[in-house]
Coordinates of C-alpha atoms in Angstrom, one line a residue:
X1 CA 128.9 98.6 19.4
X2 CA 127.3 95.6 20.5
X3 CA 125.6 93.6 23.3
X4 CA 126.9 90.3 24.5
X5 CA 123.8 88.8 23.3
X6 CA 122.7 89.0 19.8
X7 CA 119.1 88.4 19.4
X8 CA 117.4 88.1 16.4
X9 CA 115.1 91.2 15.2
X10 CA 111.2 90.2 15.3
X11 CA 108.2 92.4 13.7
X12 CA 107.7 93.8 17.1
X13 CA 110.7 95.2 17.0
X14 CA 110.5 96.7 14.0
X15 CA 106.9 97.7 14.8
X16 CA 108.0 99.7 17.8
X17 CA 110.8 101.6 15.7
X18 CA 107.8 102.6 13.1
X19 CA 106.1 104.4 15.3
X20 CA 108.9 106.3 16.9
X21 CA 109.2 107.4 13.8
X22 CA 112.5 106.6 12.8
X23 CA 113.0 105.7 9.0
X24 CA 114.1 102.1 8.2
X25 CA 114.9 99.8 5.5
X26 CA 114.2 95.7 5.8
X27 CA 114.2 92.9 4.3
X28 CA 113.3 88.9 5.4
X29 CA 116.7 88.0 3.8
X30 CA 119.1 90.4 4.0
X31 CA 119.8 93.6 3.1
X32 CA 121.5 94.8 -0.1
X33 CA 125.1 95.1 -0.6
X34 CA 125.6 98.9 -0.6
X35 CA 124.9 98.4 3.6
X36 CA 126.2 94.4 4.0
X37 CA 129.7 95.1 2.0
X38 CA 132.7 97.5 2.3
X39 CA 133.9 99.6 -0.5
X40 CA 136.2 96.5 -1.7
X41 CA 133.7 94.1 -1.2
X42 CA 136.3 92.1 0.7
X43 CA 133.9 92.2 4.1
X44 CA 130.1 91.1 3.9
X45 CA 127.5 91.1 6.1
X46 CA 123.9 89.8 6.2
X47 CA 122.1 92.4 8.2
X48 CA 118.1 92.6 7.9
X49 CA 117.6 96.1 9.3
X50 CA 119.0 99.6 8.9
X51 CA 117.6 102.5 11.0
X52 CA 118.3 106.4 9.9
X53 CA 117.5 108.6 12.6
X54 CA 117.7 112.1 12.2
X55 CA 118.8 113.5 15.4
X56 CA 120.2 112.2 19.0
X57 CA 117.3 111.7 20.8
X58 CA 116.4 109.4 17.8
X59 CA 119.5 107.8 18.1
X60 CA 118.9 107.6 22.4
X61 CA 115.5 105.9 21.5
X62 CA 117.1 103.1 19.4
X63 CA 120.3 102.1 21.8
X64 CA 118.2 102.1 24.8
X65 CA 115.6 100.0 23.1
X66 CA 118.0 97.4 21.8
X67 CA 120.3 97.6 25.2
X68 CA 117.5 96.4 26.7
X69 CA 116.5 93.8 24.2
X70 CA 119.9 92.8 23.9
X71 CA 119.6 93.5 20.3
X72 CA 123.4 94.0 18.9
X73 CA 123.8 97.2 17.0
X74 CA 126.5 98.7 14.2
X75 CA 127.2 101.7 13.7
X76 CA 127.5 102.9 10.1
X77 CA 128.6 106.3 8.2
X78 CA 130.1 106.6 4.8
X79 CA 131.3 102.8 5.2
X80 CA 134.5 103.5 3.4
X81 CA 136.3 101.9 5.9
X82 CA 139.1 98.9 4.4
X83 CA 138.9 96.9 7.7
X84 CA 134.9 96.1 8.0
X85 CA 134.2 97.2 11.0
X86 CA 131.3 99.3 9.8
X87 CA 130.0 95.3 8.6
X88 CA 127.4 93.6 10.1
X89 CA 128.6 90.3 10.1
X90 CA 126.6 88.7 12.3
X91 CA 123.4 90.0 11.6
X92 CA 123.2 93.1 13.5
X93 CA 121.3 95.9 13.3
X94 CA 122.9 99.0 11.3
X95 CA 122.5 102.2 12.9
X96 CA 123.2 104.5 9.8
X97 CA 123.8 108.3 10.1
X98 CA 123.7 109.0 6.8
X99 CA 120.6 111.5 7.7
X100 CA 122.5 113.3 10.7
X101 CA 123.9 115.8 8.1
X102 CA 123.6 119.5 9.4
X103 CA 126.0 121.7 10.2
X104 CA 124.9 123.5 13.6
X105 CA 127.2 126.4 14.2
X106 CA 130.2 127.9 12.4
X107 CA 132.2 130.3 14.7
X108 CA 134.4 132.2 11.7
X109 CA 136.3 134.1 14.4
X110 CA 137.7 131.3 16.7
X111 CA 137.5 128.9 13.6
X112 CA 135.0 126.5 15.1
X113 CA 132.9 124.0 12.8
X114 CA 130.0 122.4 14.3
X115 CA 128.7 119.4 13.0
X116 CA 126.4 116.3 13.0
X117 CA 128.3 113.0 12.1
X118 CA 126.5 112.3 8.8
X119 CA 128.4 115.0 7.1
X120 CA 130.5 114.2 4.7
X121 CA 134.5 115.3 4.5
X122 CA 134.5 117.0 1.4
X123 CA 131.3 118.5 2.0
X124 CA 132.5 120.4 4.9
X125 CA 135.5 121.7 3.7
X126 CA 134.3 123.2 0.7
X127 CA 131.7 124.8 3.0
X128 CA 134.6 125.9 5.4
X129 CA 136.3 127.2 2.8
X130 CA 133.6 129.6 2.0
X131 CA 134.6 131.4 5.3
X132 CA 138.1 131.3 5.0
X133 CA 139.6 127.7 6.4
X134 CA 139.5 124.1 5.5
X135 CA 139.3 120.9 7.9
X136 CA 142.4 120.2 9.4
X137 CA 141.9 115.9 8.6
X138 CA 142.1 115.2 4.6
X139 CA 141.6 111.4 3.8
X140 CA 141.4 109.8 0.2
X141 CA 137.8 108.4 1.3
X142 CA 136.8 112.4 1.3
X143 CA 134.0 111.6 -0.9
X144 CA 132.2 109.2 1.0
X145 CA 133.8 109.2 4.8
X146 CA 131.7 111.3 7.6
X147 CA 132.9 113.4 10.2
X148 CA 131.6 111.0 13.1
X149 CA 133.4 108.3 11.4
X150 CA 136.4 110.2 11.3
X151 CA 135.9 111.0 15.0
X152 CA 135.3 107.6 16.2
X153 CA 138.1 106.4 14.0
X154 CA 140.8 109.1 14.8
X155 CA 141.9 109.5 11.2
X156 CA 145.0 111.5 11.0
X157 CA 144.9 111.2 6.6
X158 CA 147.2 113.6 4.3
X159 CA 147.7 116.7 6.3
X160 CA 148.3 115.0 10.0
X161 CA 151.9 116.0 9.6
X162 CA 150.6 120.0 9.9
X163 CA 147.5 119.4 12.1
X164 CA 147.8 115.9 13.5
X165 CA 145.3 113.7 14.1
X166 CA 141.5 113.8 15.0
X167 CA 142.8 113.8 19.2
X168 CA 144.6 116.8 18.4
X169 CA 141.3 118.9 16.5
X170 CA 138.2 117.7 18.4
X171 CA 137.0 120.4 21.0
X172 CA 133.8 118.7 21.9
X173 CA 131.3 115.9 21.2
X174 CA 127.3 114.9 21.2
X175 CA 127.5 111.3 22.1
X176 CA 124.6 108.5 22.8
X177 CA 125.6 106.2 25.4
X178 CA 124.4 102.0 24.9
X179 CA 121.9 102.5 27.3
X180 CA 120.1 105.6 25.5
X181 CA 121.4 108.3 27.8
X182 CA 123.2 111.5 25.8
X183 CA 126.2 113.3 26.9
X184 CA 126.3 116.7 26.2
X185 CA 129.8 117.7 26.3
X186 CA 129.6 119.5 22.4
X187 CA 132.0 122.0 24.3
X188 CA 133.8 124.5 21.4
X189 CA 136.5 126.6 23.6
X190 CA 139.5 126.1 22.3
X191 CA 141.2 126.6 25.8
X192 CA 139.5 124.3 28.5
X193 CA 141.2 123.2 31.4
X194 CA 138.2 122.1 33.8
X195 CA 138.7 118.8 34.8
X196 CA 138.5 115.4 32.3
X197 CA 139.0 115.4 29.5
X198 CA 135.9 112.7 28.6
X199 CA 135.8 113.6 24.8
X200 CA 139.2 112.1 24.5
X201 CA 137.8 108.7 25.5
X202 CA 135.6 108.2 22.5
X203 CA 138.0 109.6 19.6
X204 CA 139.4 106.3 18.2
X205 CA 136.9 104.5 20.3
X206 CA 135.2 102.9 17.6
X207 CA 131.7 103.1 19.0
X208 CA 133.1 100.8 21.2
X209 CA 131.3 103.3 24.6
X210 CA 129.1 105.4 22.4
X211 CA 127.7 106.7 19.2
X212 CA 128.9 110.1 18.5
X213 CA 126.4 112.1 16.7
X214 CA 127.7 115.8 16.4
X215 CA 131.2 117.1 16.7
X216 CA 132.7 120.5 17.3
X217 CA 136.2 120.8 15.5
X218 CA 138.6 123.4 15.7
X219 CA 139.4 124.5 11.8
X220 CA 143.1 125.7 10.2
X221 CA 143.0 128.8 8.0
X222 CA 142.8 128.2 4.5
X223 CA 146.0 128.7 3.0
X224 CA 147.0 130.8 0.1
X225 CA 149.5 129.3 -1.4
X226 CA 149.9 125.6 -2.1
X227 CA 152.8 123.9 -3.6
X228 CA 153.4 120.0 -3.9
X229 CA 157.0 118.5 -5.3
X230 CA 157.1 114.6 -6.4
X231 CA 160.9 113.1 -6.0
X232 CA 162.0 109.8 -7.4
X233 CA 164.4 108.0 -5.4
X234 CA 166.0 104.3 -5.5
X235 CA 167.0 104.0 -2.1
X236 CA 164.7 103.6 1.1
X237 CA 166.9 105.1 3.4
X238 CA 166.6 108.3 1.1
X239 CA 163.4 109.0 2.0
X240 CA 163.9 109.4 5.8
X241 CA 166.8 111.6 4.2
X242 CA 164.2 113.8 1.7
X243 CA 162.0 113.7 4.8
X244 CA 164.4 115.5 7.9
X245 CA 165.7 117.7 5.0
X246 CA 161.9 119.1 4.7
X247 CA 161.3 119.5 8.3
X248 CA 164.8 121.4 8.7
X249 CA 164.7 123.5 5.4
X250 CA 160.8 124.3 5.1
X251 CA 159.7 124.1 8.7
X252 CA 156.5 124.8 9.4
X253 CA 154.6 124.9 6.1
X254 CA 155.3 121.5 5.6
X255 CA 151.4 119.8 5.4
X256 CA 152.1 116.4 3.7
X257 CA 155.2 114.1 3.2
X258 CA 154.0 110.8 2.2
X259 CA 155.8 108.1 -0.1
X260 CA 154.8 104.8 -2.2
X261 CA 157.1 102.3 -4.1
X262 CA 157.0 101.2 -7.4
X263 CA 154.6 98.8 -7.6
X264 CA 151.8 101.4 -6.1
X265 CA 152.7 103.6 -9.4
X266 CA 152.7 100.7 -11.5
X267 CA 149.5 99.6 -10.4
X268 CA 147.8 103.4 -10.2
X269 CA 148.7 104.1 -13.7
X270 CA 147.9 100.6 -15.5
X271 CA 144.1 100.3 -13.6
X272 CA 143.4 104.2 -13.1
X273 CA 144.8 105.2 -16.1
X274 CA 146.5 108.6 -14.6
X275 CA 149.9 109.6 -16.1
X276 CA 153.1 108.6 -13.8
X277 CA 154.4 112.0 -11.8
X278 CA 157.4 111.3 -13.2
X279 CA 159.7 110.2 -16.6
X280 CA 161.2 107.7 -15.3
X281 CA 160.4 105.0 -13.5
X282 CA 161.9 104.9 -9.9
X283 CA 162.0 102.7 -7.0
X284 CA 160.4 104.8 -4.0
X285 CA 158.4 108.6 -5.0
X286 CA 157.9 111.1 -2.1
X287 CA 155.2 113.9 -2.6
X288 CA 155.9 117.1 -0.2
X289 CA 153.5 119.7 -0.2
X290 CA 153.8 123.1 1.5
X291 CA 151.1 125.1 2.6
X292 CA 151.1 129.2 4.0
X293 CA 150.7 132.3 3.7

């Protein structure tokens, strides 16, 4: 999210963030990689300044400072984004929620997870599953993506087949406005029809209107039984076969179906060093895993 103007940060700037006691990190050249480059270091940026608030009103204090300074601002999480648009490529100032970590609320008998966008994937559904669900979004990035991230990205990931995408799971959001102002609309009833629907505008939004800075998510029992199969096939159009043949023969319990070609093994197996799923070596592989009760 930024301004139209991109001014340059000056000490007084920084000297006002100091004492509104929001932690910082600068430097007069730029800052190091692990907040000016993506996890490929393919994107680089050349930012001087990261803040870390620890809660929304923090957050509120630094938008409506730099909206009115017309100091350009990006938002950062777990920057394991592959498209750099958690970069500051133009010198921006990185609003990091790395510190926004807490989980606020779990409702274990409507299944309702509330937390602040810092938290990390994995890190909430191993906690989830400590009461009996798991997070209805998986990604590969679980290590190091964050909920808010996932929010403003809509990340559907391995199980969006069973539980779809982040539109489908969200019940409610915290989200900072450019100007400073906070909507409250961190709503966790899974059955609202009252009028807008305003939460939808900022899934998949991209920080674009707002930074979102706690979540309330609605959470998918935790399964107990798990199977995945791995097929080999040689022909394209025999995957979209494999794949309406699940759907008509397994239904509902069908969680993942997601295929790669040749080459993807090839490359997995000579750099990663993990043994190939299969014997032989195959044109296309499908993985299908089922998930119930």
């Amino acid at each position: 999210m930024a301004s139209a103007v991109n001014n340059p940060v000056t000490s007084e700037d920084i000297a006002y963030f100091a004492s509104a006691g929001i932690e910082m990190i600068h430097s007069d050249n730029k800052l190091e990689d692990r907040f000016n480059a993506d996890m490929f270091d393919k994107y680089f940026g050349d930012s001087q300044l990261a803040l870390f608030p620890k809660t929304a009103q923090q957050v509120s204090t630094i938008l409506a400072y730099c909206n009115e300074h017309h100091i350009s601002v990006v938002t950062q999480g777990g920057n394991s984004g592959v498209a750099g648009g958690a970069i500051a490529h133009n010198g921006e100032v990185i609003l990091s929620l790395r510190d926004m970590n807490k989980v606020r609320e779990i409702d274990s008998v409507a299944g309702v997870i509330v937390a602040e966008s810092g938290c990390v994937l994995e890190d909430l559904d191993n906690f989830v599953q400590e009461h009996g669900f798991i997070m209805p979004v998986d990604l590969g990035g679980r290590k190091r993506c964050m909920i808010g991230g996932n929010v403003s990205t809509s990340a559907g990931g391995l199980r969006y087949l069973r539980y779809g995408s982040m539109h489908a799971n969200v019940l409610g959001l915290e989200v900072v406005l450019p100007d400073g102002r906070i909507l409250d609309a961190l709503f966790s009833l899974k059955k609202d029809a009252s009028g807008y629907d305003i939460k939808q505008l900022f899934i998949g939004a991209e920080g674009t209107l707002g930074v979102v800075t706690a979540v309330s998510i609605s959470l998918a029992p935790k399964p107990r039984s798990s199977q995945i199969a791995v097929l080999g096939l040689n022909e394209f159009s025999k995957i979209h076969r494999a794949f309406v043949l699940a759907r008509q023969n397994l239904g509902e319990i069908v969680s993942a179906f997601e295929f790669w070609e040749k080459r993807c093994n090839e490359i997995v197996v000579e750099f990663e060093k993990y043994d190939s799923p299969l014997d032989r070596d195959h044109e296309f592989y499908v993985m299908i895993e089922t998930r119930g009760s």
